[in-house]
PDB file of C-alpha atoms in Angstrom:
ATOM      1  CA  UNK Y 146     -29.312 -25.172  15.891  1.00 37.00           C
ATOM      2  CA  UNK Y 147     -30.805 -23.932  12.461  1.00 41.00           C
ATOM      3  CA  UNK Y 148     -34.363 -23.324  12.365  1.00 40.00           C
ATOM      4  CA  UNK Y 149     -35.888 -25.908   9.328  1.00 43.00           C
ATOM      5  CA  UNK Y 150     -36.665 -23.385   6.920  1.00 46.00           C
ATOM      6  CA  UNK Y 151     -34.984 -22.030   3.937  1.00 50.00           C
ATOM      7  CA  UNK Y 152     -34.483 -18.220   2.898  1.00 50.00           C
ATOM      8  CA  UNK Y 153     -32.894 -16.641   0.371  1.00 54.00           C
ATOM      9  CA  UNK Y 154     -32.244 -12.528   0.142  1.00 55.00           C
ATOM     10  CA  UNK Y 155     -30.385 -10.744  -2.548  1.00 53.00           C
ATOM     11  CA  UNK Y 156     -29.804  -7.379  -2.723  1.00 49.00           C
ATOM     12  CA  UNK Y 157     -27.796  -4.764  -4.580  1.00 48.00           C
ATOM     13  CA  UNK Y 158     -28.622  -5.639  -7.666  1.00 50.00           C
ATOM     14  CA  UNK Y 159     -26.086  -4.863 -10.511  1.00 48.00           C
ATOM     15  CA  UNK Y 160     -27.987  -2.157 -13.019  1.00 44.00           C
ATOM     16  CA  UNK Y 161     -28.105  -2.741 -16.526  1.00 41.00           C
ATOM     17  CA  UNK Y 162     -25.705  -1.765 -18.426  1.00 41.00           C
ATOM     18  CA  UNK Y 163     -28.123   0.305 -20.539  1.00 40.00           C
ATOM     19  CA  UNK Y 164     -28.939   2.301 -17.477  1.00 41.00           C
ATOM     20  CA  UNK Y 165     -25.838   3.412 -16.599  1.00 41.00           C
ATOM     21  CA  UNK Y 166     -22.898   5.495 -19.118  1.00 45.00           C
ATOM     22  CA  UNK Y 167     -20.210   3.109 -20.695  1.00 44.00           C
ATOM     23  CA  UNK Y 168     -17.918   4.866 -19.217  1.00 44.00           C
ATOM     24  CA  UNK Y 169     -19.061   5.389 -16.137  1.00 55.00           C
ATOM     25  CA  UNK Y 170     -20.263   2.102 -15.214  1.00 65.00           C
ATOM     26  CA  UNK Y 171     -21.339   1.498 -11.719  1.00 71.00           C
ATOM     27  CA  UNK Y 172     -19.535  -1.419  -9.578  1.00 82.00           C
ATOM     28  CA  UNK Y 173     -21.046  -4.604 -10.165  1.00 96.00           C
ATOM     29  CA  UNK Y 174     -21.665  -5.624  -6.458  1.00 98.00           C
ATOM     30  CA  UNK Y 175     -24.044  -8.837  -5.071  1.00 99.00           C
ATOM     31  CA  UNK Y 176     -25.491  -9.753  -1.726  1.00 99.00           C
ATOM     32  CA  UNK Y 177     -26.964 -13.051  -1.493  1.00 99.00           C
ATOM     33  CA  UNK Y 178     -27.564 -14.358   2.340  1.00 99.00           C
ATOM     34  CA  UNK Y 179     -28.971 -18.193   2.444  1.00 98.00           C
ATOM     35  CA  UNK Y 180     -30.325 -19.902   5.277  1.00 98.00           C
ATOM     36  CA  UNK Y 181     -31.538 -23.635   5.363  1.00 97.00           C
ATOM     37  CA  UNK Y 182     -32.090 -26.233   8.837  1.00 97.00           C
ATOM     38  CA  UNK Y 183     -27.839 -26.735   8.438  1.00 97.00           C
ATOM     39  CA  UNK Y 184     -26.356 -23.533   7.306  1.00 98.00           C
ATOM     40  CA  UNK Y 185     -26.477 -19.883   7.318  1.00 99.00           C
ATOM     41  CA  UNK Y 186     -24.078 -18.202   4.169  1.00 99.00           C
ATOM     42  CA  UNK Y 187     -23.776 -14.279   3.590  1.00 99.00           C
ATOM     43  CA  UNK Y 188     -21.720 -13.662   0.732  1.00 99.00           C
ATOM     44  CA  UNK Y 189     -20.806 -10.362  -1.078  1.00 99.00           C
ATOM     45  CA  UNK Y 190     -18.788 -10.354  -4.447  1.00 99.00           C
ATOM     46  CA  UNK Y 191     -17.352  -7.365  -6.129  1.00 98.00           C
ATOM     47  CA  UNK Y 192     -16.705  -8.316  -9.637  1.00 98.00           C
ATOM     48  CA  UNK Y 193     -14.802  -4.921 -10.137  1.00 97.00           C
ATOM     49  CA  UNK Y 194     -12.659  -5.063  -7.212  1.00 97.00           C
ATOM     50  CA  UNK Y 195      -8.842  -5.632  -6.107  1.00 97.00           C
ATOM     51  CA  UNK Y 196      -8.710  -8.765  -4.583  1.00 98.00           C
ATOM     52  CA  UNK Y 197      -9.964  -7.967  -0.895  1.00 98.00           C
ATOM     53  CA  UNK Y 198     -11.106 -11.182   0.586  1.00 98.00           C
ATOM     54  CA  UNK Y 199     -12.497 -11.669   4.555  1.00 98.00           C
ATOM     55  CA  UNK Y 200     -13.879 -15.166   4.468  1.00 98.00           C
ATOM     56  CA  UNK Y 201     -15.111 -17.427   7.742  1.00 98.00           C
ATOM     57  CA  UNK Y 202     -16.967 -20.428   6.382  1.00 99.00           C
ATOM     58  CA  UNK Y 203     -15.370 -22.412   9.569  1.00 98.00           C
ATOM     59  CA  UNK Y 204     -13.647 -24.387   7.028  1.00 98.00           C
ATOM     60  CA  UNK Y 205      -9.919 -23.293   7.040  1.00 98.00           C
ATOM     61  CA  UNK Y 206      -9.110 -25.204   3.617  1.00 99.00           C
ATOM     62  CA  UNK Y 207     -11.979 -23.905   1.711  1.00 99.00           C
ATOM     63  CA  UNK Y 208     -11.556 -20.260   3.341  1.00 99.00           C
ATOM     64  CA  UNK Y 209      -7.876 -20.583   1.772  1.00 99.00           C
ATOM     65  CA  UNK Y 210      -9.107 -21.796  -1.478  1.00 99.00           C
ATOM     66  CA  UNK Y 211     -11.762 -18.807  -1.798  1.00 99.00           C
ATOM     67  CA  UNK Y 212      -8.486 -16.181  -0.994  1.00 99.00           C
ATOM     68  CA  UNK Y 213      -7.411 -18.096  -4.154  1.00 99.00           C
ATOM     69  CA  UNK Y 214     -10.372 -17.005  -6.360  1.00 99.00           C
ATOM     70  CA  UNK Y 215     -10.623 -13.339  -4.661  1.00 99.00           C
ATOM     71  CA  UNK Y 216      -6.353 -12.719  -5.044  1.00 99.00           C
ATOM     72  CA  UNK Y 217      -6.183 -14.159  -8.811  1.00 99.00           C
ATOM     73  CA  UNK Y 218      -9.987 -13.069 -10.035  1.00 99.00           C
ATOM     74  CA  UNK Y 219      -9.774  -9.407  -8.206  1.00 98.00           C
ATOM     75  CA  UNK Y 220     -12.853 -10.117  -7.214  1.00 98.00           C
ATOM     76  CA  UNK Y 221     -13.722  -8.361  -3.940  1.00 98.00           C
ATOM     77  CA  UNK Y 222     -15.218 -11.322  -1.725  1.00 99.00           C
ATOM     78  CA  UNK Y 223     -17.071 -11.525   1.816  1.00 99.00           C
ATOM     79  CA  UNK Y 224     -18.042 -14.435   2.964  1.00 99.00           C
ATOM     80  CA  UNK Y 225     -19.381 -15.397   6.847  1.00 99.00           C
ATOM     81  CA  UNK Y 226     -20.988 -18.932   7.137  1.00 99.00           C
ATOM     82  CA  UNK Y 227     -21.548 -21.042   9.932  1.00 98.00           C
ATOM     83  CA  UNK Y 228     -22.807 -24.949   9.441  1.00 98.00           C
ATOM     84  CA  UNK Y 229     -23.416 -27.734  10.847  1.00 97.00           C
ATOM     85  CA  UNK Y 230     -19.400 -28.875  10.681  1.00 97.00           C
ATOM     86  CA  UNK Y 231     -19.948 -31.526  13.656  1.00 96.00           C
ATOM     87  CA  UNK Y 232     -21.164 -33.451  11.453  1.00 95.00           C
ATOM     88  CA  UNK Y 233     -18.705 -33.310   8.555  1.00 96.00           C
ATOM     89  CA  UNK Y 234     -17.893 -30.020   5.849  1.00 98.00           C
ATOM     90  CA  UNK Y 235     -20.456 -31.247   3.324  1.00 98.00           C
ATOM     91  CA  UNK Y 236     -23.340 -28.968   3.475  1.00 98.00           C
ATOM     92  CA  UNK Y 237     -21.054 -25.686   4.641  1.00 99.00           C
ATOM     93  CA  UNK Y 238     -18.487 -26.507   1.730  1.00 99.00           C
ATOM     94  CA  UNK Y 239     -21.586 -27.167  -1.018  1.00 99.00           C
ATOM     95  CA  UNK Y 240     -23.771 -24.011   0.563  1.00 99.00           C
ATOM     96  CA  UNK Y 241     -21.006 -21.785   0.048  1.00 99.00           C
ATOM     97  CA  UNK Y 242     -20.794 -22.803  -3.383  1.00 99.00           C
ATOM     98  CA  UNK Y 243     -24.294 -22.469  -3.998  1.00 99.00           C
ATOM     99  CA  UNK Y 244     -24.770 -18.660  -2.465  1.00 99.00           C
ATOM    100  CA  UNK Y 245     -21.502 -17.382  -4.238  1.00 99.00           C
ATOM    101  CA  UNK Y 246     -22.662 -18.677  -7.307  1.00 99.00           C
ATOM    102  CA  UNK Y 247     -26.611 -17.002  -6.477  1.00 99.00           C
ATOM    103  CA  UNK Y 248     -24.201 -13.960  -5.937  1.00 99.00           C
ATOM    104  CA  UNK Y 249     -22.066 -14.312  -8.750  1.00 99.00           C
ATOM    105  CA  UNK Y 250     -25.022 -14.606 -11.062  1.00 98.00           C
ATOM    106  CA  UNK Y 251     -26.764 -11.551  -9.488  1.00 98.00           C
ATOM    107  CA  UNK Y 252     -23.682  -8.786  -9.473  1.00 98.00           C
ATOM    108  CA  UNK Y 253     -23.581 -10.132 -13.606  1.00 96.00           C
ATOM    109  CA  UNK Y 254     -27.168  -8.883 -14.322  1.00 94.00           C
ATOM    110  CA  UNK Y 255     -28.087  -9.307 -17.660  1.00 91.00           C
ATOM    111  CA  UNK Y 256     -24.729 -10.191 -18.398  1.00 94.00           C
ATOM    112  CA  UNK Y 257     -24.350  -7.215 -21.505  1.00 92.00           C
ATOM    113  CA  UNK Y 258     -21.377  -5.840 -22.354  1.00 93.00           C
ATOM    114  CA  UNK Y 259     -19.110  -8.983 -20.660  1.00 96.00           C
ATOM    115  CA  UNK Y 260     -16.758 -10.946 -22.647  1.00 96.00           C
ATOM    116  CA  UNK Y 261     -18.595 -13.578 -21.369  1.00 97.00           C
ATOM    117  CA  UNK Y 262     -15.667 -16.627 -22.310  1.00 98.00           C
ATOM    118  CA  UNK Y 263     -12.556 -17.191 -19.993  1.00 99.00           C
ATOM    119  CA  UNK Y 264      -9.888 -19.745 -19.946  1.00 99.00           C
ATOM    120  CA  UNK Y 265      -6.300 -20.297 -18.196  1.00 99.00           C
ATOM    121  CA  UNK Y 266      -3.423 -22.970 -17.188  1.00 99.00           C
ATOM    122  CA  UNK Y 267      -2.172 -22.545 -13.999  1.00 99.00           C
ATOM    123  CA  UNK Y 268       0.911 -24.573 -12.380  1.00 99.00           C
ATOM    124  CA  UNK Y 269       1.660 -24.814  -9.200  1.00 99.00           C
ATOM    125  CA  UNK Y 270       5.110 -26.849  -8.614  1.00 99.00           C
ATOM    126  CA  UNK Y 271       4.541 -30.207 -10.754  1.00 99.00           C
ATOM    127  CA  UNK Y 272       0.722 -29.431 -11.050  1.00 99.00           C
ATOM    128  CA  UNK Y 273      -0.964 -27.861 -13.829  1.00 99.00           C
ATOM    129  CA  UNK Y 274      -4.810 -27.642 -14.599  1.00 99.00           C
ATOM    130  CA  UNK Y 275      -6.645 -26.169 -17.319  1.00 99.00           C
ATOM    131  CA  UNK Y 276     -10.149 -24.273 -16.544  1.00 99.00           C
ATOM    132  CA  UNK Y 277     -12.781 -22.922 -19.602  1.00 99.00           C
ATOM    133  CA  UNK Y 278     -15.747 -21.883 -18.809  1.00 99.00           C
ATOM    134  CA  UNK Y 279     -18.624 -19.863 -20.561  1.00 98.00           C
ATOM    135  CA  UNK Y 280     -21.357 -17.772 -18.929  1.00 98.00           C
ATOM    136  CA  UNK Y 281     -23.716 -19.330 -20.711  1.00 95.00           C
ATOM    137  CA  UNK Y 282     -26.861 -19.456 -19.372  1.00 95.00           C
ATOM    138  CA  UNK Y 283     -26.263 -23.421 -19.292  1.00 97.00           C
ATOM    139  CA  UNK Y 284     -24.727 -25.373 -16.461  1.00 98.00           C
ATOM    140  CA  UNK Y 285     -22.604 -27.930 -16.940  1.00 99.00           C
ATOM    141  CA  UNK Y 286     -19.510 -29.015 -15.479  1.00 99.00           C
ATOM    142  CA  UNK Y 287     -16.712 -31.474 -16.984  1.00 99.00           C
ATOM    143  CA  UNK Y 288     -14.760 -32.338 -14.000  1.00 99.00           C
ATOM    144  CA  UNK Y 289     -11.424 -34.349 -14.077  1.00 98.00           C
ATOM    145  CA  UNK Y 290      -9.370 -33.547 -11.524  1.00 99.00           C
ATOM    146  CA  UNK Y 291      -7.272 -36.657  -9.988  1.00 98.00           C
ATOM    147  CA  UNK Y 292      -6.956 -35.962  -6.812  1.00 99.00           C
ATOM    148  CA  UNK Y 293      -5.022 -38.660  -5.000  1.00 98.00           C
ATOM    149  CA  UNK Y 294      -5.364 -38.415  -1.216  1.00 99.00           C
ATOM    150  CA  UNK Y 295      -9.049 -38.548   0.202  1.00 98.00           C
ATOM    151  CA  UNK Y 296      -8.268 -35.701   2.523  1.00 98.00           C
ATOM    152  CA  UNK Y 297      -5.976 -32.202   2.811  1.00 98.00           C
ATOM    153  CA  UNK Y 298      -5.329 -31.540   5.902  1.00 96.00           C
ATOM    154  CA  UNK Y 299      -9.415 -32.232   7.379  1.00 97.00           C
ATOM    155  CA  UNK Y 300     -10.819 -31.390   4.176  1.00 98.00           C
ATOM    156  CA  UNK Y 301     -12.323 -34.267   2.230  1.00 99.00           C
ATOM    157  CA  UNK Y 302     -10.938 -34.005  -1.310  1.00 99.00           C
ATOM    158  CA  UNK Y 303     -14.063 -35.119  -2.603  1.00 99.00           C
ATOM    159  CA  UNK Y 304     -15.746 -31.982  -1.491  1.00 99.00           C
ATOM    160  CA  UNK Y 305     -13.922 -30.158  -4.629  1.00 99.00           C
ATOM    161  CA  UNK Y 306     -16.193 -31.228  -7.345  1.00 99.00           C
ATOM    162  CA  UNK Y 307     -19.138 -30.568  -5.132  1.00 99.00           C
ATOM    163  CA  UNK Y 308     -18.052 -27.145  -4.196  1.00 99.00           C
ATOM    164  CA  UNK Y 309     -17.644 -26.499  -8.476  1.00 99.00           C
ATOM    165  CA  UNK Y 310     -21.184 -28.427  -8.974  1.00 99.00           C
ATOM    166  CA  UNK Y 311     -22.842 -25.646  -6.498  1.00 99.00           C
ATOM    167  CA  UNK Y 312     -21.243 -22.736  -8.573  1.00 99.00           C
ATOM    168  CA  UNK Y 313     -22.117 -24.209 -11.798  1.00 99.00           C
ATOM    169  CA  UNK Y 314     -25.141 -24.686 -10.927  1.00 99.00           C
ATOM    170  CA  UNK Y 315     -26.220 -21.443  -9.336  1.00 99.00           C
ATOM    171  CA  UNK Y 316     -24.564 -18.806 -11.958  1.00 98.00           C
ATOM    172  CA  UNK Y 317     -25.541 -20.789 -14.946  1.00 97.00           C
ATOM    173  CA  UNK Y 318     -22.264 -21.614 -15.809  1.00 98.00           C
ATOM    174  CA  UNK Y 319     -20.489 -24.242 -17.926  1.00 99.00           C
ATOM    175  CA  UNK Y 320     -17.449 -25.391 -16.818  1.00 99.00           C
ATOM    176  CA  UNK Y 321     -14.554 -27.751 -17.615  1.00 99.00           C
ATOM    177  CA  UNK Y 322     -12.004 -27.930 -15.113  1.00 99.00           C
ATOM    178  CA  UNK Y 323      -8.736 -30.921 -16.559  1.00 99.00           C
ATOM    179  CA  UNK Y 324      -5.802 -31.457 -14.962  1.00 99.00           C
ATOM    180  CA  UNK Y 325      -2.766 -31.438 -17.047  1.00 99.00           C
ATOM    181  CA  UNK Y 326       0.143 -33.043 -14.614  1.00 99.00           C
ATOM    182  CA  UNK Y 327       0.816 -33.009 -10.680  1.00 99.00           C
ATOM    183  CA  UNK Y 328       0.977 -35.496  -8.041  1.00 99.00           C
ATOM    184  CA  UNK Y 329       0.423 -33.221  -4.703  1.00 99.00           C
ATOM    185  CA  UNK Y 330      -3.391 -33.812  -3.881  1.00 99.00           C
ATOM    186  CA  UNK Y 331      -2.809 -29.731  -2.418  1.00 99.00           C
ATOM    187  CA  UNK Y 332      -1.254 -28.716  -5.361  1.00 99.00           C
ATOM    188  CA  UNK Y 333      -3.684 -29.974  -8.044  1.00 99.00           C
ATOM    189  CA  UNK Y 334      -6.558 -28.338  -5.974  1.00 99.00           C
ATOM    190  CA  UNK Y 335      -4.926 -24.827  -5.375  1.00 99.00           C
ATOM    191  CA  UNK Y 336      -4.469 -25.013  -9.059  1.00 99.00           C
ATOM    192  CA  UNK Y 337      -7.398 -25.629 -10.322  1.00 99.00           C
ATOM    193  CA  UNK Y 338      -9.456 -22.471  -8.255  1.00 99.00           C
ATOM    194  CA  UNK Y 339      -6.436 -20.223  -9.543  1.00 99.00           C
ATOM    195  CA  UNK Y 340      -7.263 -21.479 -12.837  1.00 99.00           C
ATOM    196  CA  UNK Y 341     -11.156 -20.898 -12.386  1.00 99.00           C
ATOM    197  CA  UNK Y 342     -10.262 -17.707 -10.651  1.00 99.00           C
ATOM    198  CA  UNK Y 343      -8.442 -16.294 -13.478  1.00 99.00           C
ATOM    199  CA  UNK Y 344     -10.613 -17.882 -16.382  1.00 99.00           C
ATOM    200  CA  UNK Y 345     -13.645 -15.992 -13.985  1.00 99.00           C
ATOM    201  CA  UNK Y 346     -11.600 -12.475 -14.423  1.00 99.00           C
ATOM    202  CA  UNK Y 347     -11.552 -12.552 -17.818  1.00 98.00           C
ATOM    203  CA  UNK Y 348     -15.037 -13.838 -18.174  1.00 98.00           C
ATOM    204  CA  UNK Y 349     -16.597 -11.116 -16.336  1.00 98.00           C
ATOM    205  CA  UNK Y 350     -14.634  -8.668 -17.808  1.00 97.00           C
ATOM    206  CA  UNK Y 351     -16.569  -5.447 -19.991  1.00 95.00           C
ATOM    207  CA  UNK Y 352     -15.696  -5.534 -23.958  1.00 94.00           C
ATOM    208  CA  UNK Y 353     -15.678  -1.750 -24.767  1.00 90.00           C
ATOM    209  CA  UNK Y 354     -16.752  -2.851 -28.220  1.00 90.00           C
ATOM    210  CA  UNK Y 355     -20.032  -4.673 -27.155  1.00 84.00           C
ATOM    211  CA  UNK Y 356     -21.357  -2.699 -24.239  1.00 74.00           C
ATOM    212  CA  UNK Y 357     -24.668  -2.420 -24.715  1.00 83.00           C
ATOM    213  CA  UNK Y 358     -25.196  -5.753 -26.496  1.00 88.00           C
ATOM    214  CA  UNK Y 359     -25.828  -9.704 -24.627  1.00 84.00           C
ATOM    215  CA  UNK Y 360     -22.639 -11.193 -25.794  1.00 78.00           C
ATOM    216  CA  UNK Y 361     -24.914 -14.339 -27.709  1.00 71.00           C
ATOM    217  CA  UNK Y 362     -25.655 -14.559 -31.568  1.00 68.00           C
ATOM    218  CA  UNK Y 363     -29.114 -15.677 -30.023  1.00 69.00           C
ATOM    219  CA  UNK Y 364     -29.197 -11.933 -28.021  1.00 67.00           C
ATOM    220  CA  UNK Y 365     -29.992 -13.775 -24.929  1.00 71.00           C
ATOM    221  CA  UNK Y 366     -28.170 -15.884 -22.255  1.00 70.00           C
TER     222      UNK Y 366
END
């Protein structure tokens, strides 16, 4: 049982770009560990990494779905959560979503020097989905997947757009997520988090040209 409290610790903060050379930039690493009265979420993200990903959430189609955004984003990824999953996925699936975002928002500091817009089409078979997004500072999410099964495998498909509400949410993102084509309720899913996987690479990435600047005509996000 989970004690009915909430705490939230993050650590290794990414420096500020001004603090650190250019060209000698120091990995932009995040620790956020959550714990509420139904789960307990550790997750560390490497936004300069290779694509090493150990997840356990206890949820064995979200833990595949997360490989997804570590593989395709190169985005080094630990995750270890444990949840109240005897009742159903919900809060495991949604508080994993909330701490990687917490974590995704914290390894992006002030968010100088990023490129700050991604977008990408991914197919898979006779699915294809479309992902923009925008570190904006502003969440939002336009969701409009079709998924047409209520369940993959255990994993209720309506669980997608909550996991995508938590990250939006939690790194101040805005994100539309549209599915082109496909028919496989697996397919359109896997999809769509290589989409925002690869959409999230090229967000995060560093613009030589604007390192030292907040990538907004406003000079803030």
């Amino acid at each position: 049982m989970f004690c009915n409290q909430l705490i939230i610790m993050q650590i290794t903060d990414r420096p500020s770009i001004n603090t650190a050379n250019s060209n000698d930039l120091l990995p932009r690493i995040a620790t956020v560990y959550r714990k509420t009265g139904e789960t307990e979420v550790n997750v560390t993200v490497n936004l300069d990494g290779t694509g090493v990903c150990k997840v356990c959430t206890g949820v064995p189609f979200l833990d595949h779905m997360l490989h997804q955004i570590s593989s395709h984003g190169l985005i080094d990824l630990e995750i270890q959560a444990t949840g109240d999953i005897e009742i159903d996925d919900h809060h495991t699936n949604e508080d994993v979503g909330i701490t990687l975002g917490l974590a995704l928002a914290k390894a992006l500091g002030d968010r100088k020097g990023i490129v700050r817009f991604g977008h990408f089409i991914a197919p898979l078979d006779e699915a294809l989905v479309q992902v923009a997004l925008d570190f904006s500072g502003r969440p939002h999410l336009t969701y409009s997947l079709e998924i047409p099964t209520q369940r993959v495998g255990t994993y209720d498909t309506q669980l997608v757009r909550e996991f995508f509400v938590a990250i939006v949410n939690n790194s101040q993102l805005t994100l539309h997520l549209r599915q082109l084509d496909g028919i496989n309720s697996h397919h359109i899913i896997e999809a769509g988090f290589k989409a925002f996987a690869r959409a999230l690479r090229m967000a995060v990435e560093i613009d030589s040209r604007r390192a030292n600047t907040i990538p907004s005509s406003k000079g803030v996000l």
